[in-house]
Amino acid sequence: MSPGEFSFLGAAKRQQDAAALADAPPTTTTAADESDQYKWMKAVVGPGLPGEGTPYYVHSDTFVSSWEEPDEPYWIFNADLEAPDPNFGLQYPAKKDAPKDPLEGYTGYNPKIHGNYDPKADYAAYHNKKREEESGFVAPVALPPGYGAEMILNARTGHAQANRPGAEHHNDAAKSGRQLNAFFDADAAAEAHQGRSLKEERQKQHLSKQQVAEFKRKKADRKRKKELDFYRS
């Protein structure tokens, strides 16, 4: 065979291979490829173990387990085969719910809207209900006549205390509390605004130029009035 004939046969062979590749069907992803791509498997807690029958998810490579459904597709684990169950295909996770607005349904106090807190306003009922739920409040039940019980709790510690003054009656918190209560309700003031500082919230607000100018004008008027009152006295 001459070199020319060999070159002609080689070119013809290459043309046949290219035509065969063009006519071949497109490659598809096989189960083996998917098994290599997705590693999560859904299993069930075995008998005799805590939480028997509870489903959980485990990663076949890292062996990390989770009670929550992964965000990617996963397989159903067959304990007898110790491998993904061939009767069940690739499982897809359920769609996650969109995160809810934390303020949705909130009808309580908002300092930017309501200003100073008013315990008689409609929004105060929202916080009163929340406090009752958090403290496990139960409506009082009518007791049989002739039966009654009473227990005094310390407002600071929540512990039971005797009716007569004891050692806790003379600590710093108790003495300062009695002094404050002589002028106002100290407990109500401490619980107002849900423990938030309105002064700090006002400091974070950005005033406009007109508001700053008005504040300076009023301050100058007060200073001028104070000076005039001094000269007139």
PDB file of N, CA and C in Angstrom, residues 75-169:
ATOM      1  N   TRP A  75     -31.869  10.071  48.764  1.00  0.00           N
ATOM      2  CA  TRP A  75     -32.311   8.708  48.496  1.00  0.00           C
ATOM      3  C   TRP A  75     -32.994   8.126  49.733  1.00  0.00           C
ATOM      4  N   ILE A  76     -33.755   7.044  49.513  1.00  0.00           N
ATOM      5  CA  ILE A  76     -34.361   6.292  50.613  1.00  0.00           C
ATOM      6  C   ILE A  76     -33.431   5.124  50.950  1.00  0.00           C
ATOM      7  N   PHE A  77     -32.970   5.064  52.191  1.00  0.00           N
ATOM      8  CA  PHE A  77     -32.008   4.042  52.603  1.00  0.00           C
ATOM      9  C   PHE A  77     -32.733   2.732  52.896  1.00  0.00           C
ATOM     10  N   ASN A  78     -32.177   1.628  52.361  1.00  0.00           N
ATOM     11  CA  ASN A  78     -32.693   0.281  52.611  1.00  0.00           C
ATOM     12  C   ASN A  78     -31.753  -0.410  53.584  1.00  0.00           C
ATOM     13  N   ALA A  79     -32.257  -0.729  54.789  1.00  0.00           N
ATOM     14  CA  ALA A  79     -31.400  -1.319  55.818  1.00  0.00           C
ATOM     15  C   ALA A  79     -30.936  -2.717  55.429  1.00  0.00           C
ATOM     16  N   ASP A  80     -31.753  -3.471  54.677  1.00  0.00           N
ATOM     17  CA  ASP A  80     -31.355  -4.828  54.283  1.00  0.00           C
ATOM     18  C   ASP A  80     -30.234  -4.789  53.247  1.00  0.00           C
ATOM     19  N   LEU A  81     -30.341  -3.856  52.301  1.00  0.00           N
ATOM     20  CA  LEU A  81     -29.309  -3.751  51.269  1.00  0.00           C
ATOM     21  C   LEU A  81     -28.126  -2.905  51.722  1.00  0.00           C
ATOM     22  N   GLU A  82     -28.339  -2.101  52.799  1.00  0.00           N
ATOM     23  CA  GLU A  82     -27.325  -1.154  53.263  1.00  0.00           C
ATOM     24  C   GLU A  82     -26.899  -0.227  52.121  1.00  0.00           C
ATOM     25  N   ALA A  83     -27.890   0.200  51.353  1.00  0.00           N
ATOM     26  CA  ALA A  83     -27.663   1.054  50.187  1.00  0.00           C
ATOM     27  C   ALA A  83     -28.991   1.724  49.838  1.00  0.00           C
ATOM     28  N   PRO A  84     -28.992   2.685  48.916  1.00  0.00           N
ATOM     29  CA  PRO A  84     -30.254   3.299  48.493  1.00  0.00           C
ATOM     30  C   PRO A  84     -31.224   2.265  47.939  1.00  0.00           C
ATOM     31  N   ASP A  85     -32.486   2.398  48.291  1.00  0.00           N
ATOM     32  CA  ASP A  85     -33.514   1.455  47.862  1.00  0.00           C
ATOM     33  C   ASP A  85     -33.787   1.655  46.374  1.00  0.00           C
ATOM     34  N   PRO A  86     -33.630   0.608  45.543  1.00  0.00           N
ATOM     35  CA  PRO A  86     -33.859   0.770  44.095  1.00  0.00           C
ATOM     36  C   PRO A  86     -35.328   0.957  43.740  1.00  0.00           C
ATOM     37  N   ASN A  87     -36.246   0.590  44.662  1.00  0.00           N
ATOM     38  CA  ASN A  87     -37.671   0.734  44.371  1.00  0.00           C
ATOM     39  C   ASN A  87     -38.137   2.185  44.461  1.00  0.00           C
ATOM     40  N   PHE A  88     -37.366   3.003  45.138  1.00  0.00           N
ATOM     41  CA  PHE A  88     -37.701   4.423  45.260  1.00  0.00           C
ATOM     42  C   PHE A  88     -36.657   5.221  44.499  1.00  0.00           C
ATOM     43  N   GLY A  89     -37.116   6.130  43.706  1.00  0.00           N
ATOM     44  CA  GLY A  89     -36.176   6.958  42.967  1.00  0.00           C
ATOM     45  C   GLY A  89     -35.608   8.068  43.831  1.00  0.00           C
ATOM     46  N   LEU A  90     -35.049   9.026  43.167  1.00  0.00           N
ATOM     47  CA  LEU A  90     -34.482  10.183  43.847  1.00  0.00           C
ATOM     48  C   LEU A  90     -35.618  11.042  44.406  1.00  0.00           C
ATOM     49  N   GLN A  91     -35.543  11.355  45.686  1.00  0.00           N
ATOM     50  CA  GLN A  91     -36.579  12.138  46.352  1.00  0.00           C
ATOM     51  C   GLN A  91     -36.179  13.617  46.365  1.00  0.00           C
ATOM     52  N   TYR A  92     -37.160  14.462  46.163  1.00  0.00           N
ATOM     53  CA  TYR A  92     -36.892  15.902  46.131  1.00  0.00           C
ATOM     54  C   TYR A  92     -37.504  16.561  47.365  1.00  0.00           C
ATOM     55  N   PRO A  93     -36.772  17.502  47.967  1.00  0.00           N
ATOM     56  CA  PRO A  93     -37.273  18.127  49.205  1.00  0.00           C
ATOM     57  C   PRO A  93     -38.494  18.986  48.947  1.00  0.00           C
ATOM     58  N   ALA A  94     -39.329  19.086  49.964  1.00  0.00           N
ATOM     59  CA  ALA A  94     -40.503  19.950  49.868  1.00  0.00           C
ATOM     60  C   ALA A  94     -40.070  21.403  49.848  1.00  0.00           C
ATOM     61  N   LYS A  95     -40.901  22.228  49.238  1.00  0.00           N
ATOM     62  CA  LYS A  95     -40.570  23.646  49.147  1.00  0.00           C
ATOM     63  C   LYS A  95     -40.638  24.276  50.529  1.00  0.00           C
ATOM     64  N   LYS A  96     -39.608  25.037  50.846  1.00  0.00           N
ATOM     65  CA  LYS A  96     -39.551  25.704  52.143  1.00  0.00           C
ATOM     66  C   LYS A  96     -40.468  26.930  52.128  1.00  0.00           C
ATOM     67  N   ASP A  97     -41.137  27.163  53.252  1.00  0.00           N
ATOM     68  CA  ASP A  97     -41.985  28.347  53.378  1.00  0.00           C
ATOM     69  C   ASP A  97     -41.132  29.600  53.466  1.00  0.00           C
ATOM     70  N   ALA A  98     -41.609  30.655  52.889  1.00  0.00           N
ATOM     71  CA  ALA A  98     -40.885  31.927  52.946  1.00  0.00           C
ATOM     72  C   ALA A  98     -40.860  32.438  54.383  1.00  0.00           C
ATOM     73  N   PRO A  99     -39.767  33.067  54.796  1.00  0.00           N
ATOM     74  CA  PRO A  99     -39.699  33.578  56.173  1.00  0.00           C
ATOM     75  C   PRO A  99     -40.784  34.615  56.427  1.00  0.00           C
ATOM     76  N   LYS A 100     -41.404  34.499  57.586  1.00  0.00           N
ATOM     77  CA  LYS A 100     -42.496  35.393  57.930  1.00  0.00           C
ATOM     78  C   LYS A 100     -41.962  36.674  58.547  1.00  0.00           C
ATOM     79  N   ASP A 101     -42.732  37.718  58.362  1.00  0.00           N
ATOM     80  CA  ASP A 101     -42.375  39.003  58.949  1.00  0.00           C
ATOM     81  C   ASP A 101     -42.515  38.908  60.461  1.00  0.00           C
ATOM     82  N   PRO A 102     -41.438  39.199  61.250  1.00  0.00           N
ATOM     83  CA  PRO A 102     -41.549  39.069  62.711  1.00  0.00           C
ATOM     84  C   PRO A 102     -42.573  40.013  63.321  1.00  0.00           C
ATOM     85  N   LEU A 103     -42.900  41.115  62.634  1.00  0.00           N
ATOM     86  CA  LEU A 103     -43.873  42.069  63.162  1.00  0.00           C
ATOM     87  C   LEU A 103     -45.286  41.802  62.658  1.00  0.00           C
ATOM     88  N   GLU A 104     -45.472  40.705  61.907  1.00  0.00           N
ATOM     89  CA  GLU A 104     -46.801  40.396  61.396  1.00  0.00           C
ATOM     90  C   GLU A 104     -47.722  40.027  62.559  1.00  0.00           C
ATOM     91  N   GLY A 105     -48.853  40.659  62.634  1.00  0.00           N
ATOM     92  CA  GLY A 105     -49.801  40.405  63.708  1.00  0.00           C
ATOM     93  C   GLY A 105     -49.482  41.122  65.005  1.00  0.00           C
ATOM     94  N   TYR A 106     -48.439  41.950  65.018  1.00  0.00           N
ATOM     95  CA  TYR A 106     -48.065  42.677  66.236  1.00  0.00           C
ATOM     96  C   TYR A 106     -48.924  43.927  66.365  1.00  0.00           C
ATOM     97  N   THR A 107     -49.649  44.036  67.472  1.00  0.00           N
ATOM     98  CA  THR A 107     -50.518  45.187  67.717  1.00  0.00           C
ATOM     99  C   THR A 107     -50.138  45.895  69.004  1.00  0.00           C
ATOM    100  N   GLY A 108     -48.903  45.656  69.482  1.00  0.00           N
ATOM    101  CA  GLY A 108     -48.474  46.243  70.745  1.00  0.00           C
ATOM    102  C   GLY A 108     -47.904  47.636  70.583  1.00  0.00           C
ATOM    103  N   TYR A 109     -47.176  48.052  71.604  1.00  0.00           N
ATOM    104  CA  TYR A 109     -46.660  49.419  71.686  1.00  0.00           C
ATOM    105  C   TYR A 109     -45.490  49.622  70.733  1.00  0.00           C
ATOM    106  N   ASN A 110     -45.517  50.724  70.006  1.00  0.00           N
ATOM    107  CA  ASN A 110     -44.435  51.122  69.126  1.00  0.00           C
ATOM    108  C   ASN A 110     -44.097  52.575  69.448  1.00  0.00           C
ATOM    109  N   PRO A 111     -42.910  52.846  70.021  1.00  0.00           N
ATOM    110  CA  PRO A 111     -42.601  54.219  70.444  1.00  0.00           C
ATOM    111  C   PRO A 111     -42.601  55.221  69.297  1.00  0.00           C
ATOM    112  N   LYS A 112     -42.321  54.787  68.078  1.00  0.00           N
ATOM    113  CA  LYS A 112     -42.312  55.715  66.947  1.00  0.00           C
ATOM    114  C   LYS A 112     -43.721  56.132  66.542  1.00  0.00           C
ATOM    115  N   ILE A 113     -44.704  55.322  66.922  1.00  0.00           N
ATOM    116  CA  ILE A 113     -46.088  55.606  66.536  1.00  0.00           C
ATOM    117  C   ILE A 113     -46.883  56.193  67.699  1.00  0.00           C
ATOM    118  N   HIS A 114     -46.744  55.577  68.876  1.00  0.00           N
ATOM    119  CA  HIS A 114     -47.604  55.928  70.000  1.00  0.00           C
ATOM    120  C   HIS A 114     -47.005  56.967  70.943  1.00  0.00           C
ATOM    121  N   GLY A 115     -45.692  57.216  70.848  1.00  0.00           N
ATOM    122  CA  GLY A 115     -45.090  58.181  71.769  1.00  0.00           C
ATOM    123  C   GLY A 115     -44.964  57.605  73.167  1.00  0.00           C
ATOM    124  N   ASN A 116     -45.398  58.356  74.169  1.00  0.00           N
ATOM    125  CA  ASN A 116     -45.320  57.891  75.550  1.00  0.00           C
ATOM    126  C   ASN A 116     -46.271  56.721  75.778  1.00  0.00           C
ATOM    127  N   TYR A 117     -45.835  55.794  76.611  1.00  0.00           N
ATOM    128  CA  TYR A 117     -46.621  54.580  76.876  1.00  0.00           C
ATOM    129  C   TYR A 117     -47.822  54.921  77.749  1.00  0.00           C
ATOM    130  N   ASP A 118     -48.995  54.443  77.341  1.00  0.00           N
ATOM    131  CA  ASP A 118     -50.223  54.662  78.095  1.00  0.00           C
ATOM    132  C   ASP A 118     -50.783  53.298  78.494  1.00  0.00           C
ATOM    133  N   PRO A 119     -50.784  52.958  79.792  1.00  0.00           N
ATOM    134  CA  PRO A 119     -51.275  51.630  80.204  1.00  0.00           C
ATOM    135  C   PRO A 119     -52.760  51.421  79.945  1.00  0.00           C
ATOM    136  N   LYS A 120     -53.506  52.491  79.627  1.00  0.00           N
ATOM    137  CA  LYS A 120     -54.936  52.353  79.368  1.00  0.00           C
ATOM    138  C   LYS A 120     -55.250  52.260  77.879  1.00  0.00           C
ATOM    139  N   ALA A 121     -54.240  52.353  77.036  1.00  0.00           N
ATOM    140  CA  ALA A 121     -54.475  52.313  75.588  1.00  0.00           C
ATOM    141  C   ALA A 121     -54.744  50.884  75.124  1.00  0.00           C
ATOM    142  N   ASP A 122     -55.180  50.773  73.857  1.00  0.00           N
ATOM    143  CA  ASP A 122     -55.509  49.453  73.312  1.00  0.00           C
ATOM    144  C   ASP A 122     -54.280  48.561  73.208  1.00  0.00           C
ATOM    145  N   TYR A 123     -53.115  49.160  72.884  1.00  0.00           N
ATOM    146  CA  TYR A 123     -51.928  48.322  72.717  1.00  0.00           C
ATOM    147  C   TYR A 123     -51.446  47.747  74.045  1.00  0.00           C
ATOM    148  N   ALA A 124     -51.837  48.329  75.186  1.00  0.00           N
ATOM    149  CA  ALA A 124     -51.426  47.787  76.485  1.00  0.00           C
ATOM    150  C   ALA A 124     -52.054  46.426  76.732  1.00  0.00           C
ATOM    151  N   ALA A 125     -53.272  46.196  76.199  1.00  0.00           N
ATOM    152  CA  ALA A 125     -53.915  44.893  76.376  1.00  0.00           C
ATOM    153  C   ALA A 125     -53.115  43.791  75.705  1.00  0.00           C
ATOM    154  N   TYR A 126     -52.457  44.103  74.596  1.00  0.00           N
ATOM    155  CA  TYR A 126     -51.626  43.102  73.909  1.00  0.00           C
ATOM    156  C   TYR A 126     -50.486  42.638  74.812  1.00  0.00           C
ATOM    157  N   HIS A 127     -49.806  43.583  75.473  1.00  0.00           N
ATOM    158  CA  HIS A 127     -48.681  43.223  76.336  1.00  0.00           C
ATOM    159  C   HIS A 127     -49.157  42.542  77.617  1.00  0.00           C
ATOM    160  N   ASN A 128     -50.304  42.944  78.144  1.00  0.00           N
ATOM    161  CA  ASN A 128     -50.838  42.276  79.329  1.00  0.00           C
ATOM    162  C   ASN A 128     -51.148  40.814  79.034  1.00  0.00           C
ATOM    163  N   LYS A 129     -51.698  40.551  77.863  1.00  0.00           N
ATOM    164  CA  LYS A 129     -51.996  39.170  77.485  1.00  0.00           C
ATOM    165  C   LYS A 129     -50.723  38.359  77.315  1.00  0.00           C
ATOM    166  N   LYS A 130     -49.679  38.977  76.715  1.00  0.00           N
ATOM    167  CA  LYS A 130     -48.409  38.281  76.540  1.00  0.00           C
ATOM    168  C   LYS A 130     -47.782  37.944  77.883  1.00  0.00           C
ATOM    169  N   ARG A 131     -47.832  38.882  78.827  1.00  0.00           N
ATOM    170  CA  ARG A 131     -47.246  38.623  80.141  1.00  0.00           C
ATOM    171  C   ARG A 131     -47.979  37.501  80.859  1.00  0.00           C
ATOM    172  N   GLU A 132     -49.297  37.454  80.714  1.00  0.00           N
ATOM    173  CA  GLU A 132     -50.065  36.383  81.338  1.00  0.00           C
ATOM    174  C   GLU A 132     -49.715  35.028  80.734  1.00  0.00           C
ATOM    175  N   GLU A 133     -49.524  34.988  79.412  1.00  0.00           N
ATOM    176  CA  GLU A 133     -49.165  33.724  78.768  1.00  0.00           C
ATOM    177  C   GLU A 133     -47.779  33.263  79.184  1.00  0.00           C
ATOM    178  N   GLU A 134     -46.817  34.205  79.272  1.00  0.00           N
ATOM    179  CA  GLU A 134     -45.452  33.828  79.629  1.00  0.00           C
ATOM    180  C   GLU A 134     -45.334  33.400  81.084  1.00  0.00           C
ATOM    181  N   SER A 135     -46.138  33.987  81.958  1.00  0.00           N
ATOM    182  CA  SER A 135     -46.069  33.636  83.377  1.00  0.00           C
ATOM    183  C   SER A 135     -46.960  32.457  83.725  1.00  0.00           C
ATOM    184  N   GLY A 136     -47.649  31.877  82.725  1.00  0.00           N
ATOM    185  CA  GLY A 136     -48.518  30.739  83.002  1.00  0.00           C
ATOM    186  C   GLY A 136     -49.710  31.128  83.855  1.00  0.00           C
ATOM    187  N   PHE A 137     -50.274  32.308  83.610  1.00  0.00           N
ATOM    188  CA  PHE A 137     -51.385  32.801  84.416  1.00  0.00           C
ATOM    189  C   PHE A 137     -52.602  31.913  84.215  1.00  0.00           C
ATOM    190  N   VAL A 138     -53.249  31.557  85.321  1.00  0.00           N
ATOM    191  CA  VAL A 138     -54.472  30.763  85.299  1.00  0.00           C
ATOM    192  C   VAL A 138     -55.554  31.555  85.999  1.00  0.00           C
ATOM    193  N   ALA A 139     -56.729  31.587  85.418  1.00  0.00           N
ATOM    194  CA  ALA A 139     -57.827  32.329  86.024  1.00  0.00           C
ATOM    195  C   ALA A 139     -58.148  31.753  87.394  1.00  0.00           C
ATOM    196  N   PRO A 140     -58.428  32.605  88.373  1.00  0.00           N
ATOM    197  CA  PRO A 140     -58.714  32.103  89.719  1.00  0.00           C
ATOM    198  C   PRO A 140     -59.969  31.251  89.741  1.00  0.00           C
ATOM    199  N   VAL A 141     -59.930  30.207  90.551  1.00  0.00           N
ATOM    200  CA  VAL A 141     -61.049  29.283  90.701  1.00  0.00           C
ATOM    201  C   VAL A 141     -61.674  29.510  92.068  1.00  0.00           C
ATOM    202  N   ALA A 142     -62.988  29.510  92.121  1.00  0.00           N
ATOM    203  CA  ALA A 142     -63.681  29.711  93.392  1.00  0.00           C
ATOM    204  C   ALA A 142     -63.404  28.535  94.319  1.00  0.00           C
ATOM    205  N   LEU A 143     -62.922  28.819  95.520  1.00  0.00           N
ATOM    206  CA  LEU A 143     -62.603  27.791  96.504  1.00  0.00           C
ATOM    207  C   LEU A 143     -63.804  27.540  97.405  1.00  0.00           C
ATOM    208  N   PRO A 144     -63.875  26.355  97.983  1.00  0.00           N
ATOM    209  CA  PRO A 144     -64.971  26.090  98.925  1.00  0.00           C
ATOM    210  C   PRO A 144     -64.928  27.072 100.087  1.00  0.00           C
ATOM    211  N   PRO A 145     -66.066  27.412 100.655  1.00  0.00           N
ATOM    212  CA  PRO A 145     -66.076  28.340 101.800  1.00  0.00           C
ATOM    213  C   PRO A 145     -65.318  27.757 102.985  1.00  0.00           C
ATOM    214  N   GLY A 146     -64.601  28.618 103.661  1.00  0.00           N
ATOM    215  CA  GLY A 146     -63.839  28.183 104.821  1.00  0.00           C
ATOM    216  C   GLY A 146     -62.447  27.703 104.485  1.00  0.00           C
ATOM    217  N   TYR A 147     -62.075  27.700 103.206  1.00  0.00           N
ATOM    218  CA  TYR A 147     -60.742  27.245 102.814  1.00  0.00           C
ATOM    219  C   TYR A 147     -60.015  28.395 102.135  1.00  0.00           C
ATOM    220  N   GLY A 148     -58.798  28.610 102.516  1.00  0.00           N
ATOM    221  CA  GLY A 148     -58.018  29.672 101.899  1.00  0.00           C
ATOM    222  C   GLY A 148     -56.545  29.487 102.193  1.00  0.00           C
ATOM    223  N   ALA A 149     -55.718  29.972 101.297  1.00  0.00           N
ATOM    224  CA  ALA A 149     -54.267  29.889 101.474  1.00  0.00           C
ATOM    225  C   ALA A 149     -53.659  31.144 100.887  1.00  0.00           C
ATOM    226  N   GLU A 150     -52.580  31.578 101.477  1.00  0.00           N
ATOM    227  CA  GLU A 150     -51.939  32.809 101.030  1.00  0.00           C
ATOM    228  C   GLU A 150     -50.434  32.655 101.145  1.00  0.00           C
ATOM    229  N   MET A 151     -49.725  33.126 100.142  1.00  0.00           N
ATOM    230  CA  MET A 151     -48.266  33.078 100.160  1.00  0.00           C
ATOM    231  C   MET A 151     -47.747  34.396  99.615  1.00  0.00           C
ATOM    232  N   ILE A 152     -46.785  34.974 100.293  1.00  0.00           N
ATOM    233  CA  ILE A 152     -46.199  36.244  99.891  1.00  0.00           C
ATOM    234  C   ILE A 152     -44.903  35.957  99.152  1.00  0.00           C
ATOM    235  N   LEU A 153     -44.755  36.526  97.958  1.00  0.00           N
ATOM    236  CA  LEU A 153     -43.565  36.332  97.142  1.00  0.00           C
ATOM    237  C   LEU A 153     -42.769  37.626  97.097  1.00  0.00           C
ATOM    238  N   ASN A 154     -41.457  37.477  97.107  1.00  0.00           N
ATOM    239  CA  ASN A 154     -40.574  38.624  96.992  1.00  0.00           C
ATOM    240  C   ASN A 154     -40.619  39.148  95.564  1.00  0.00           C
ATOM    241  N   ALA A 155     -40.836  40.450  95.410  1.00  0.00           N
ATOM    242  CA  ALA A 155     -40.975  41.028  94.072  1.00  0.00           C
ATOM    243  C   ALA A 155     -39.685  40.976  93.283  1.00  0.00           C
ATOM    244  N   ARG A 156     -38.535  40.930  93.973  1.00  0.00           N
ATOM    245  CA  ARG A 156     -37.247  40.934  93.289  1.00  0.00           C
ATOM    246  C   ARG A 156     -36.785  39.534  92.936  1.00  0.00           C
ATOM    247  N   THR A 157     -36.864  38.618  93.903  1.00  0.00           N
ATOM    248  CA  THR A 157     -36.331  37.266  93.703  1.00  0.00           C
ATOM    249  C   THR A 157     -37.388  36.261  93.309  1.00  0.00           C
ATOM    250  N   GLY A 158     -38.667  36.544  93.617  1.00  0.00           N
ATOM    251  CA  GLY A 158     -39.721  35.587  93.329  1.00  0.00           C
ATOM    252  C   GLY A 158     -39.838  34.484  94.353  1.00  0.00           C
ATOM    253  N   HIS A 159     -39.028  34.502  95.404  1.00  0.00           N
ATOM    254  CA  HIS A 159     -39.071  33.471  96.435  1.00  0.00           C
ATOM    255  C   HIS A 159     -40.145  33.799  97.468  1.00  0.00           C
ATOM    256  N   ALA A 160     -40.647  32.758  98.110  1.00  0.00           N
ATOM    257  CA  ALA A 160     -41.623  32.960  99.173  1.00  0.00           C
ATOM    258  C   ALA A 160     -40.943  33.596 100.378  1.00  0.00           C
ATOM    259  N   GLN A 161     -41.659  34.459 101.065  1.00  0.00           N
ATOM    260  CA  GLN A 161     -41.100  35.114 102.239  1.00  0.00           C
ATOM    261  C   GLN A 161     -42.164  35.193 103.327  1.00  0.00           C
ATOM    262  N   ALA A 162     -41.706  35.336 104.544  1.00  0.00           N
ATOM    263  CA  ALA A 162     -42.617  35.386 105.681  1.00  0.00           C
ATOM    264  C   ALA A 162     -43.394  36.689 105.685  1.00  0.00           C
ATOM    265  N   ASN A 163     -44.523  36.666 106.373  1.00  0.00           N
ATOM    266  CA  ASN A 163     -45.355  37.854 106.448  1.00  0.00           C
ATOM    267  C   ASN A 163     -44.670  38.966 107.234  1.00  0.00           C
ATOM    268  N   ARG A 164     -43.920  38.578 108.252  1.00  0.00           N
ATOM    269  CA  ARG A 164     -43.212  39.584 109.036  1.00  0.00           C
ATOM    270  C   ARG A 164     -41.864  39.877 108.374  1.00  0.00           C
ATOM    271  N   PRO A 165     -41.315  41.076 108.577  1.00  0.00           N
ATOM    272  CA  PRO A 165     -40.037  41.427 107.945  1.00  0.00           C
ATOM    273  C   PRO A 165     -38.912  40.497 108.378  1.00  0.00           C
ATOM    274  N   GLY A 166     -38.099  40.080 107.401  1.00  0.00           N
ATOM    275  CA  GLY A 166     -36.944  39.239 107.682  1.00  0.00           C
ATOM    276  C   GLY A 166     -35.673  39.901 107.191  1.00  0.00           C
ATOM    277  N   ALA A 167     -34.660  39.087 106.917  1.00  0.00           N
ATOM    278  CA  ALA A 167     -33.379  39.633 106.479  1.00  0.00           C
ATOM    279  C   ALA A 167     -33.501  40.329 105.129  1.00  0.00           C
ATOM    280  N   GLU A 168     -34.368  39.775 104.231  1.00  0.00           N
ATOM    281  CA  GLU A 168     -34.507  40.384 102.909  1.00  0.00           C
ATOM    282  C   GLU A 168     -35.197  41.747 102.981  1.00  0.00           C
ATOM    283  N   HIS A 169     -35.801  42.065 104.126  1.00  0.00           N
ATOM    284  CA  HIS A 169     -36.465  43.359 104.283  1.00  0.00           C
ATOM    285  C   HIS A 169     -35.460  44.495 104.438  1.00  0.00           C
TER     286      HIS A 169
END
